PDB file of C-alpha atoms in Angstrom:
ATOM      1  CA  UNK K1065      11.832  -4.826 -15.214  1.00 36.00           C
ATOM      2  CA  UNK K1066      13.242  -1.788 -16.290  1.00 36.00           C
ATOM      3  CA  UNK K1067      17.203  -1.584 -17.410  1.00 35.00           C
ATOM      4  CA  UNK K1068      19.903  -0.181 -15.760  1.00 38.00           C
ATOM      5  CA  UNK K1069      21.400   3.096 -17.343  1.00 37.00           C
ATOM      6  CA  UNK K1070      24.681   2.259 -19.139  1.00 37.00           C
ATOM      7  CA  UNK K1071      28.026   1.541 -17.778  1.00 40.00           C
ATOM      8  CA  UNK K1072      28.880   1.564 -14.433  1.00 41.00           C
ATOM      9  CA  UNK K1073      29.332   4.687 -12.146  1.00 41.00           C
ATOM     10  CA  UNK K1074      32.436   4.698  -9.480  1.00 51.00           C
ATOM     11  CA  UNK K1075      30.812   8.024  -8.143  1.00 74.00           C
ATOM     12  CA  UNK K1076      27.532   9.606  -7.984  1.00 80.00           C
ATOM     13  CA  UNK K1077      26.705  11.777 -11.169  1.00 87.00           C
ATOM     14  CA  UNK K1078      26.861  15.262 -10.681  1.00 90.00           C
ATOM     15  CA  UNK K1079      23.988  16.516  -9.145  1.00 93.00           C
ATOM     16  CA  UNK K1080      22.696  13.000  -7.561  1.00 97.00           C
ATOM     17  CA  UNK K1081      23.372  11.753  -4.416  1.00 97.00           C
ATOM     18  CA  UNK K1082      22.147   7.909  -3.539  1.00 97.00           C
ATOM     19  CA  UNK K1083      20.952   6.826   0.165  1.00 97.00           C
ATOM     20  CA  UNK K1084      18.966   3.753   1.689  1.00 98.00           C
ATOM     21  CA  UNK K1085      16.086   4.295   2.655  1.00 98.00           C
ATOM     22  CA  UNK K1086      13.067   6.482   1.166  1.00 98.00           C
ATOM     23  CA  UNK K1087      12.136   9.615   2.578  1.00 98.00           C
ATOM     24  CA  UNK K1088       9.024   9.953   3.645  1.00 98.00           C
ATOM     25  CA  UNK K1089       7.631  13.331   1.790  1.00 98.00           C
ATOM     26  CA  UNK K1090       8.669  11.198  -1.322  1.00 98.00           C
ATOM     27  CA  UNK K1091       6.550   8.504  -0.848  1.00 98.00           C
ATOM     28  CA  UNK K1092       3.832   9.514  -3.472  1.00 98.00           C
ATOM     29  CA  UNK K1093       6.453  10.250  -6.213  1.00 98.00           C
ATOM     30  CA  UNK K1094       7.982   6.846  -5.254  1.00 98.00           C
ATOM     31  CA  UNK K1095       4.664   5.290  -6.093  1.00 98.00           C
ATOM     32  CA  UNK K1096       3.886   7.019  -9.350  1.00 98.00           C
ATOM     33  CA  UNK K1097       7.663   6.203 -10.707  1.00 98.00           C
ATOM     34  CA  UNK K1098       7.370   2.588  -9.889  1.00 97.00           C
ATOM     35  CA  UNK K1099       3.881   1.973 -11.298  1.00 97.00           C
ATOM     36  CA  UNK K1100       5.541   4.018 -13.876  1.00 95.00           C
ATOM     37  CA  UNK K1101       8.029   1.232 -14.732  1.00 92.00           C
ATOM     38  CA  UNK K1102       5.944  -1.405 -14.073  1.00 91.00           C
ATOM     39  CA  UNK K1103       2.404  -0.479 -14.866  1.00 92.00           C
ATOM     40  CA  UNK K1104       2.475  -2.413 -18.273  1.00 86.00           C
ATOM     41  CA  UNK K1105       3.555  -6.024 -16.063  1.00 85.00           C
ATOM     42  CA  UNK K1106       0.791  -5.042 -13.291  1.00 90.00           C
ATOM     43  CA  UNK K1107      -1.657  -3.127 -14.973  1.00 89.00           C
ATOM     44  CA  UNK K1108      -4.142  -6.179 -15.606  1.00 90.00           C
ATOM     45  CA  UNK K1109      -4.195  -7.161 -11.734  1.00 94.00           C
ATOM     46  CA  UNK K1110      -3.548  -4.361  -9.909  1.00 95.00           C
ATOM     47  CA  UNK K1111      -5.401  -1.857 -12.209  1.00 93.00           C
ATOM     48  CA  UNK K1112      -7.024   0.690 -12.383  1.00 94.00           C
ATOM     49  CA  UNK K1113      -3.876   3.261 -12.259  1.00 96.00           C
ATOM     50  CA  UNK K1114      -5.561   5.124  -9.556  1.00 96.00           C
ATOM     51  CA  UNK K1115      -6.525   2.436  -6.863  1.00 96.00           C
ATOM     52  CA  UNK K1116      -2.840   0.852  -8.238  1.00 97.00           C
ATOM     53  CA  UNK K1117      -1.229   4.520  -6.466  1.00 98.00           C
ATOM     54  CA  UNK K1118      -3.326   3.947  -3.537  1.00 97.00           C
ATOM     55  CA  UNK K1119      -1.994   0.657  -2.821  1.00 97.00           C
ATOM     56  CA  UNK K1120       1.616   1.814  -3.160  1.00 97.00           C
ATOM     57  CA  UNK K1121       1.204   4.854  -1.230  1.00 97.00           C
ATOM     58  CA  UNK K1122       0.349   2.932   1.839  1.00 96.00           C
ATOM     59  CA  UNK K1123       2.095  -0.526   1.046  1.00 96.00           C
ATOM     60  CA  UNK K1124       5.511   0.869   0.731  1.00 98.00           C
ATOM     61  CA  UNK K1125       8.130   0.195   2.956  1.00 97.00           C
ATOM     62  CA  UNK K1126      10.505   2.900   3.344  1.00 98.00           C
ATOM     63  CA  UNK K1127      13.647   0.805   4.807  1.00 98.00           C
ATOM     64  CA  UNK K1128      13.598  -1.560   1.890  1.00 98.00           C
ATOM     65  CA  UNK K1129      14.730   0.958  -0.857  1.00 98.00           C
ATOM     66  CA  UNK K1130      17.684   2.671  -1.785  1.00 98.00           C
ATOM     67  CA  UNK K1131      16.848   5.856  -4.145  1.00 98.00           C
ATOM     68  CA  UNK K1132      18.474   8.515  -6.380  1.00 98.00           C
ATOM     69  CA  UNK K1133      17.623  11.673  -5.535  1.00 98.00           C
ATOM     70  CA  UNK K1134      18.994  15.384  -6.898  1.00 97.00           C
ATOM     71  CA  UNK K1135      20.118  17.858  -4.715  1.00 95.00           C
ATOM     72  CA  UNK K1136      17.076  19.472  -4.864  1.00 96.00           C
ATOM     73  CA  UNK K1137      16.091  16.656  -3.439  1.00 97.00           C
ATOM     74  CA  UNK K1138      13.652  15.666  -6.760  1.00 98.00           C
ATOM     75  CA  UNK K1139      13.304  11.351  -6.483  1.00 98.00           C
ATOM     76  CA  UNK K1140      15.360  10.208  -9.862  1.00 98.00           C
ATOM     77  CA  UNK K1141      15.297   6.483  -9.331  1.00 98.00           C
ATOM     78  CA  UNK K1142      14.752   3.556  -6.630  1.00 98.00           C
ATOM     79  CA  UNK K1143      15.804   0.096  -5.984  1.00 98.00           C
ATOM     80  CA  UNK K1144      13.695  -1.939  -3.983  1.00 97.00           C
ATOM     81  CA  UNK K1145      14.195  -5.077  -2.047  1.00 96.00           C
ATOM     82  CA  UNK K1146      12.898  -7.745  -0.201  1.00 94.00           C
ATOM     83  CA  UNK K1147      13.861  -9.064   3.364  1.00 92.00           C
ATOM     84  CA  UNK K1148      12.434 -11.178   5.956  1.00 90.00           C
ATOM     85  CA  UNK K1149      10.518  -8.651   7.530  1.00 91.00           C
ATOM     86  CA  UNK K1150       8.706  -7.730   3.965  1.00 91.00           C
ATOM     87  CA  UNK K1151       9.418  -6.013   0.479  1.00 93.00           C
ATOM     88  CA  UNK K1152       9.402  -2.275  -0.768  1.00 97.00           C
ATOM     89  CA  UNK K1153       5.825  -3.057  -2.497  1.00 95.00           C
ATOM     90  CA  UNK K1154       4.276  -4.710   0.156  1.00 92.00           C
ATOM     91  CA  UNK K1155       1.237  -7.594  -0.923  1.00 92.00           C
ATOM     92  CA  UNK K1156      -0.145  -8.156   2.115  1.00 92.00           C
ATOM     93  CA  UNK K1157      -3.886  -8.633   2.235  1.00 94.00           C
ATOM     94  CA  UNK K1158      -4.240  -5.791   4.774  1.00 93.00           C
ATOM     95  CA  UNK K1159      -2.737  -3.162   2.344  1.00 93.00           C
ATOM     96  CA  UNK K1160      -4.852  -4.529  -0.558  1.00 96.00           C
ATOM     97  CA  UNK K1161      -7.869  -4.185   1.112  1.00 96.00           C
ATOM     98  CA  UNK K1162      -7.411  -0.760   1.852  1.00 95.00           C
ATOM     99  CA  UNK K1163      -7.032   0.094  -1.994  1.00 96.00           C
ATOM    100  CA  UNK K1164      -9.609  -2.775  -3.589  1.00 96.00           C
ATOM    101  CA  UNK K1165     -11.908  -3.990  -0.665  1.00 96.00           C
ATOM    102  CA  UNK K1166     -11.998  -7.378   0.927  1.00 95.00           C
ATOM    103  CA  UNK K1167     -13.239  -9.103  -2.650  1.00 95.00           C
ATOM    104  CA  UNK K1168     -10.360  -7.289  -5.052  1.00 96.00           C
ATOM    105  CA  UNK K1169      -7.777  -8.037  -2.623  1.00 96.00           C
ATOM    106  CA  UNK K1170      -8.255 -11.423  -1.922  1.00 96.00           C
ATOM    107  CA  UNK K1171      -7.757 -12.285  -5.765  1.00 95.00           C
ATOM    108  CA  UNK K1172      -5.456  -9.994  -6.351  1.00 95.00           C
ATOM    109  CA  UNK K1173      -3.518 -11.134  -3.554  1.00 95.00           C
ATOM    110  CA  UNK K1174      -3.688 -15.206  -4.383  1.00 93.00           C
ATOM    111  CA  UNK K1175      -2.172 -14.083  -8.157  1.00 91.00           C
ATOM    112  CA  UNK K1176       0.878 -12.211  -6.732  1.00 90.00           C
ATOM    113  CA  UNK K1177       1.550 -14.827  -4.047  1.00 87.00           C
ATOM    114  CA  UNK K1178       1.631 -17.045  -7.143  1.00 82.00           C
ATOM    115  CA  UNK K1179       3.925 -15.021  -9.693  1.00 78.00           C
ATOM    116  CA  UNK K1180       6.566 -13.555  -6.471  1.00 73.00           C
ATOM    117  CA  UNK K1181       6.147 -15.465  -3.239  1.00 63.00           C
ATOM    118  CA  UNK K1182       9.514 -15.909  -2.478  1.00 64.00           C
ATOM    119  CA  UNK K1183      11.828 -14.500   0.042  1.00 69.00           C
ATOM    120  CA  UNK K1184      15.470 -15.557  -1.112  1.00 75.00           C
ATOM    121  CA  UNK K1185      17.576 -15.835   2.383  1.00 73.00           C
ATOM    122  CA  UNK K1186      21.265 -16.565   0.473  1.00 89.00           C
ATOM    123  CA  UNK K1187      20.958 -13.675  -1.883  1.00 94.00           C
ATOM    124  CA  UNK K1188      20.063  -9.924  -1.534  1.00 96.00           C
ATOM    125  CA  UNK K1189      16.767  -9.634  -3.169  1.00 96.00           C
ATOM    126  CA  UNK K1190      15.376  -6.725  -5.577  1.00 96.00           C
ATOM    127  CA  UNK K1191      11.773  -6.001  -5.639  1.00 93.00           C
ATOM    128  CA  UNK K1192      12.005  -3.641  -8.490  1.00 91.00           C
ATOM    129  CA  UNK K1193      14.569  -1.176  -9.910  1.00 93.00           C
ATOM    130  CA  UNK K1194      13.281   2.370 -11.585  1.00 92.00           C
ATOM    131  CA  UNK K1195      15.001   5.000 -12.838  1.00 94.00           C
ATOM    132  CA  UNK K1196      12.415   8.319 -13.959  1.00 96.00           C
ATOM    133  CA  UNK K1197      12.410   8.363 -18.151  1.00 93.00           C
ATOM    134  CA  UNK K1198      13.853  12.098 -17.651  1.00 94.00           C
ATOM    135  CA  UNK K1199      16.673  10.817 -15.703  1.00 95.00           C
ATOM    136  CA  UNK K1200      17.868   7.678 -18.183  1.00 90.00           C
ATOM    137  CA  UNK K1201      21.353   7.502 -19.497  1.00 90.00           C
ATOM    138  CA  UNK K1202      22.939   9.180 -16.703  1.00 92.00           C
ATOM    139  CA  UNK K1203      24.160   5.970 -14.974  1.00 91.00           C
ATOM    140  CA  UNK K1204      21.284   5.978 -12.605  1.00 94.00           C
ATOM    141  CA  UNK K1205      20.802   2.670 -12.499  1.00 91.00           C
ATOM    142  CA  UNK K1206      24.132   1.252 -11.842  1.00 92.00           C
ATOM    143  CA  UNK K1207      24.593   3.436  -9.057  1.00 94.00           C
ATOM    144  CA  UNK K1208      21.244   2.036  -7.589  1.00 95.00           C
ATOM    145  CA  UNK K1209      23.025  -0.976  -7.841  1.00 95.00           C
ATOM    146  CA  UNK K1210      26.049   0.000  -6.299  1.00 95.00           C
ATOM    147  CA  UNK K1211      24.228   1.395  -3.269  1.00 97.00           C
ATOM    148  CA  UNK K1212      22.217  -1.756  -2.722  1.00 97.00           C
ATOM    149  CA  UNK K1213      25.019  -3.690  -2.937  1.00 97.00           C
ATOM    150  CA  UNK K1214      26.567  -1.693   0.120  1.00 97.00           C
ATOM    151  CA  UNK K1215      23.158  -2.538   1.729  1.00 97.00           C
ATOM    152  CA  UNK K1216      23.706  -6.420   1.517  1.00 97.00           C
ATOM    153  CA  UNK K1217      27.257  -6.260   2.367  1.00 97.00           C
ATOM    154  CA  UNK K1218      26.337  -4.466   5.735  1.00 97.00           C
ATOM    155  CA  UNK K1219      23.768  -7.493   6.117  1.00 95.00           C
ATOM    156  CA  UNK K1220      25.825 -10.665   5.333  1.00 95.00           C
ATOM    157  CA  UNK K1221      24.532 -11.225   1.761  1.00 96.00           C
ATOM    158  CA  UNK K1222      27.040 -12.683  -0.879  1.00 96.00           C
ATOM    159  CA  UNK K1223      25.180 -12.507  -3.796  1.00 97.00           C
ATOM    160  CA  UNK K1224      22.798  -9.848  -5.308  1.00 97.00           C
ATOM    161  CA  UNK K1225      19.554 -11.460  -7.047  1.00 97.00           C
ATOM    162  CA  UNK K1226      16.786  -9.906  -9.785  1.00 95.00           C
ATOM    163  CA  UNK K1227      14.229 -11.096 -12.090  1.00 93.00           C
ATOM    164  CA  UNK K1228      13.831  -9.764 -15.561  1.00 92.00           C
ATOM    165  CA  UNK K1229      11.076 -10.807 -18.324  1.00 88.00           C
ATOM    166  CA  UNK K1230      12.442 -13.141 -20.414  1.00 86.00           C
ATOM    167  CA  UNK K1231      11.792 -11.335 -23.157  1.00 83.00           C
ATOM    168  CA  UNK K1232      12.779  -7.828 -22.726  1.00 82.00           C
ATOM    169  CA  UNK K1233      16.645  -9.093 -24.018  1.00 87.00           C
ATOM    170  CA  UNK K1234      17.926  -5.347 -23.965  1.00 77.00           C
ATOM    171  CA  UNK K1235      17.550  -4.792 -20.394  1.00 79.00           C
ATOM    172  CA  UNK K1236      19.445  -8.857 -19.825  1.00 89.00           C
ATOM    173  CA  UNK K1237      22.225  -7.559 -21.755  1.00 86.00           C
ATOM    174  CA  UNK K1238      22.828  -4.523 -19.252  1.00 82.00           C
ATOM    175  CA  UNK K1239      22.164  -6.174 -16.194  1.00 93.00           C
ATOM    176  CA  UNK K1240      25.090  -8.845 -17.560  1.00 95.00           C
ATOM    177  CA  UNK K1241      27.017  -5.513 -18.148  1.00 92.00           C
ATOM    178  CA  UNK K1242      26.547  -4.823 -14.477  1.00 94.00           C
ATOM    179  CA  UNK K1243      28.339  -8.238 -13.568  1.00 96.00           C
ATOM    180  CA  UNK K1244      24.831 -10.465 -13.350  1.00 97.00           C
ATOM    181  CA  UNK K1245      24.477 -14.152 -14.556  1.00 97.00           C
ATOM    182  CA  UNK K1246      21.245 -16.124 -15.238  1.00 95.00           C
ATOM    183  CA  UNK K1247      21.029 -18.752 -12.731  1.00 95.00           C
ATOM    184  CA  UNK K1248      17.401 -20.146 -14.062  1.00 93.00           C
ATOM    185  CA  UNK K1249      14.159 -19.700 -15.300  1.00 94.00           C
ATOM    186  CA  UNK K1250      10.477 -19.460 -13.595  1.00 89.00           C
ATOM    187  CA  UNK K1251       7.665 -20.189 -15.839  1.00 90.00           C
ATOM    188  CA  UNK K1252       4.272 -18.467 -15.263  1.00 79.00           C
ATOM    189  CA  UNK K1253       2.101 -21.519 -16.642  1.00 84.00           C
ATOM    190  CA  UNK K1254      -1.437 -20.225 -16.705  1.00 82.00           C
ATOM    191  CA  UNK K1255      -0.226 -16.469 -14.912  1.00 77.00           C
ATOM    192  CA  UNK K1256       1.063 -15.757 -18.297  1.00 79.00           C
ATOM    193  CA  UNK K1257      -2.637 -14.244 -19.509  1.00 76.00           C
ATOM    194  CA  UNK K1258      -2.902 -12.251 -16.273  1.00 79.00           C
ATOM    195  CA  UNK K1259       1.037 -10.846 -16.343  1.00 84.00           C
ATOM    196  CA  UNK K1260       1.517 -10.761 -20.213  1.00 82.00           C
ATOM    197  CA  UNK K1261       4.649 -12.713 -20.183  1.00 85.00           C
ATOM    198  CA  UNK K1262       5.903 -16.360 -20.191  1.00 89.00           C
ATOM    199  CA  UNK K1263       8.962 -16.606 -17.730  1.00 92.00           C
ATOM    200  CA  UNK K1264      11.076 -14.337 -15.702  1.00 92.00           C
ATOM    201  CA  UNK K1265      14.815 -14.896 -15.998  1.00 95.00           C
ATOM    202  CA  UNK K1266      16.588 -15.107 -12.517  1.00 95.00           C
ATOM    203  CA  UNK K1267      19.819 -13.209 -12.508  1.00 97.00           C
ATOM    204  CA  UNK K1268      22.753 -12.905  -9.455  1.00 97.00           C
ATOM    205  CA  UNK K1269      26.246 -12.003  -9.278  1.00 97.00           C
ATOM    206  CA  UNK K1270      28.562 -11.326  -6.375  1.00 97.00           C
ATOM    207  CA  UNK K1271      28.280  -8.332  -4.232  1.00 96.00           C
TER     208      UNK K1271
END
């Protein structure tokens, strides 16, 4: 999972304004900058790059983000999450078979069911947070943060919840920056040589 820009924003860097929910028109550059962050963790399953961008452009939900945009209205970063009523990147086998045909997406579906089948009802749940390489450093990320923590507050939720690779230590050390706490580990087992990692750490703090 991609890391959170540095430090924590109070208010919205100049020139950025934050808002749930993606726009529409943006939903092809919301699909190229999360398969941009997470290409290298999906690229073995949901690969090739180009069927990959077909999936997201029609499995994204729109109500289960909150994005950084400019005021040109350019898409800087997202956050998505996952609810009850489904996730940003949606694994369904109807949107898979749109993009791979009956036989990819049946596979493809049984190996994400296994590595992220969960829908966490006592914390607010990510499903992915990206900030666009020429947007980095610019406190991006914690303001994603910020704004989906507004979401969950609106909703009930106590506690914010992510997954990060148990390996990529630099972006755990931000997220605990940001307030977050491991609170355990999931093992991939056999997923590992599809995924290319071991474990995911699971990570919450308070709203």
């Amino acid at each position: 999972m991609p890391r959170p820009s540095e430090g924590p924003a109070a208010a919205p860097p100049p020139g950025v304004r934050f808002a749930h929910g993606l726009p529409e028109p943006l939903r092809d550059a919301a699909a190229r900058l999360y398969w941009q962050a997470f290409g290298a963790k999906l690229g073995r399953v949901m690969g090739p790059e180009a069927r990959a961008l077909d999936w997201l452009r029609g499995a994204i939900m729109t109500d289960h983000a909150v994005v950084a945009m400019s005021d040109g209205g350019a898409l800087l970063g997202l956050a998505g999450f996952r609810s009850p009523a489904g996730a940003f990147a949606a694994t369904d086998l109807g949107s898979l078979s749109r993009a791979y045909g009956w036989p990819g997406a049946l596979w493809r579906w049984l190996a994400l069911w296994c590595l992220s089948r969960e829908i966490d009802n006592d914390r607010f749940l990510f499903d992915g947070i990206c900030v666009d390489r020429g947007a980095r450093g610019r406190g991006l990320g914690s303001g994603l943060i910020a704004a989906a923590a507004d979401v969950a507050a609106a909703r009930g939720y106590r506690e914010l919840r992510l997954d990060v690779i148990d390996t990529n230590l630099r972006a755990r050390a931000l997220y605990e920056r940001l307030g977050f706490r491991p609170a355990g580990v999931q093992r991939l087992g056999p997923l590992r040589h599809l995924f290319g990692f071991d474990a995911a750490v699971t990570m919450v703090r308070p709203v």
